[in-house]
């Protein structure tokens, strides 16, 4: 898995995988039909890990603002060690793996964001006039958009910085006055808040 994340999926060969695992290519082919199947298994494992992480962060967050910030921080930390071409490679060369990612996004992640927005409204931290269905989808597309080289060219933009900007823009658009006061006092966003308000 680390090879794909570090170098991108396309650039990693079966020889690279065998060398990294310290086994022969023949042994790999005894368990996997081809690279496509390996990619699919790796993506399944990664998505299962992400689902567990998201549930843990949700359970351990003080309120909906903390939850969305904590999950976004986790995503940014994951992105920091990931080659920006991974999603592009997955979409272009591994349709089965890409389908798994899309299904995870549709069934798990959008629902998680939707639930968070509703909880935030009920807690008085998020505006009541936002459209939860629209914004839950917007937030997920923002995360994926950062990996689109036709919008944010590799080498020209820092994906982590793009995600930070997306998060700050998104959260500020949904906060109630009470929520804004709370968000503005968070240590992780204090610098961003001061920068944007100068």
Coordinates of C-alpha atoms in Angstrom, one line a residue, residues 101-197:
X101 CA -13.9 4.8 -3.9
X102 CA -17.0 6.4 -5.4
X103 CA -19.3 4.1 -3.6
X104 CA -17.5 4.8 -0.3
X105 CA -17.9 8.5 -0.9
X106 CA -21.5 8.2 -1.8
X107 CA -22.7 5.8 1.0
X108 CA -20.4 6.6 3.9
X109 CA -18.7 10.0 3.6
X110 CA -21.7 12.1 2.3
X111 CA -23.9 10.6 5.0
X112 CA -21.3 11.5 7.6
X113 CA -21.1 15.1 6.5
X114 CA -24.9 15.2 6.2
X115 CA -25.3 14.0 9.8
X116 CA -22.7 16.5 11.0
X117 CA -24.5 19.4 9.4
X118 CA -27.8 18.4 11.0
X119 CA -26.2 18.0 14.4
X120 CA -24.6 21.4 14.0
X121 CA -27.9 23.0 13.2
X122 CA -29.6 21.3 16.2
X123 CA -26.8 22.5 18.4
X124 CA -27.2 26.1 17.2
X125 CA -23.6 26.1 15.7
X126 CA -24.6 26.0 12.0
X127 CA -27.0 28.2 10.2
X128 CA -30.6 26.8 9.8
X129 CA -31.0 28.2 6.3
X130 CA -28.3 26.0 4.7
X131 CA -29.3 23.2 2.3
X132 CA -27.8 20.1 4.0
X133 CA -28.2 17.9 0.9
X134 CA -26.4 20.4 -1.4
X135 CA -23.6 21.2 1.1
X136 CA -22.8 17.6 2.1
X137 CA -22.1 16.9 -1.6
X138 CA -20.2 20.1 -2.1
X139 CA -17.8 19.3 0.8
X140 CA -17.0 15.9 -0.6
X141 CA -16.4 17.2 -4.1
X142 CA -14.1 19.9 -2.6
X143 CA -11.8 17.2 -1.2
X144 CA -11.7 15.3 -4.5
X145 CA -11.3 18.5 -6.6
X146 CA -7.9 19.2 -5.0
X147 CA -6.6 16.1 -6.8
X148 CA -7.7 17.2 -10.3
X149 CA -4.6 18.3 -12.2
X150 CA -6.7 20.2 -14.7
X151 CA -7.7 22.5 -11.8
X152 CA -4.8 22.3 -9.4
X153 CA -1.7 21.4 -11.4
X154 CA 0.7 19.1 -9.6
X155 CA 3.8 21.0 -8.5
X156 CA 2.0 24.4 -8.8
X157 CA -0.4 23.9 -5.8
X158 CA 0.1 22.2 -2.4
X159 CA -2.8 19.8 -2.0
X160 CA -2.7 20.2 1.8
X161 CA -2.8 24.0 1.6
X162 CA -5.7 23.7 -0.9
X163 CA -7.6 21.5 1.5
X164 CA -7.0 24.0 4.4
X165 CA -8.4 26.8 2.2
X166 CA -11.4 24.7 1.3
X167 CA -12.2 23.8 4.9
X168 CA -11.9 27.3 6.2
X169 CA -14.1 28.6 3.3
X170 CA -16.7 25.9 3.8
X171 CA -16.9 26.1 7.6
X172 CA -17.2 29.9 7.6
X173 CA -20.1 29.6 5.2
X174 CA -22.2 27.4 7.4
X175 CA -21.5 28.8 10.9
X176 CA -24.1 30.6 13.0
X177 CA -22.9 33.6 15.1
X178 CA -22.4 31.2 18.0
X179 CA -20.6 28.8 15.9
X180 CA -18.4 31.4 14.4
X181 CA -17.3 32.6 17.9
X182 CA -16.4 29.0 18.8
X183 CA -14.6 28.3 15.6
X184 CA -12.6 31.5 15.8
X185 CA -11.2 30.5 19.2
X186 CA -9.9 27.0 18.0
X187 CA -6.1 26.9 18.1
X188 CA -5.9 25.0 14.8
X189 CA -7.8 27.8 13.0
X190 CA -6.6 30.9 14.9
X191 CA -3.8 31.7 12.4
X192 CA -6.1 31.2 9.4
X193 CA -8.8 33.4 11.0
X194 CA -6.4 36.2 11.7
X195 CA -5.1 36.0 8.1
X196 CA -8.5 36.1 6.5
X197 CA -9.8 39.0 8.5

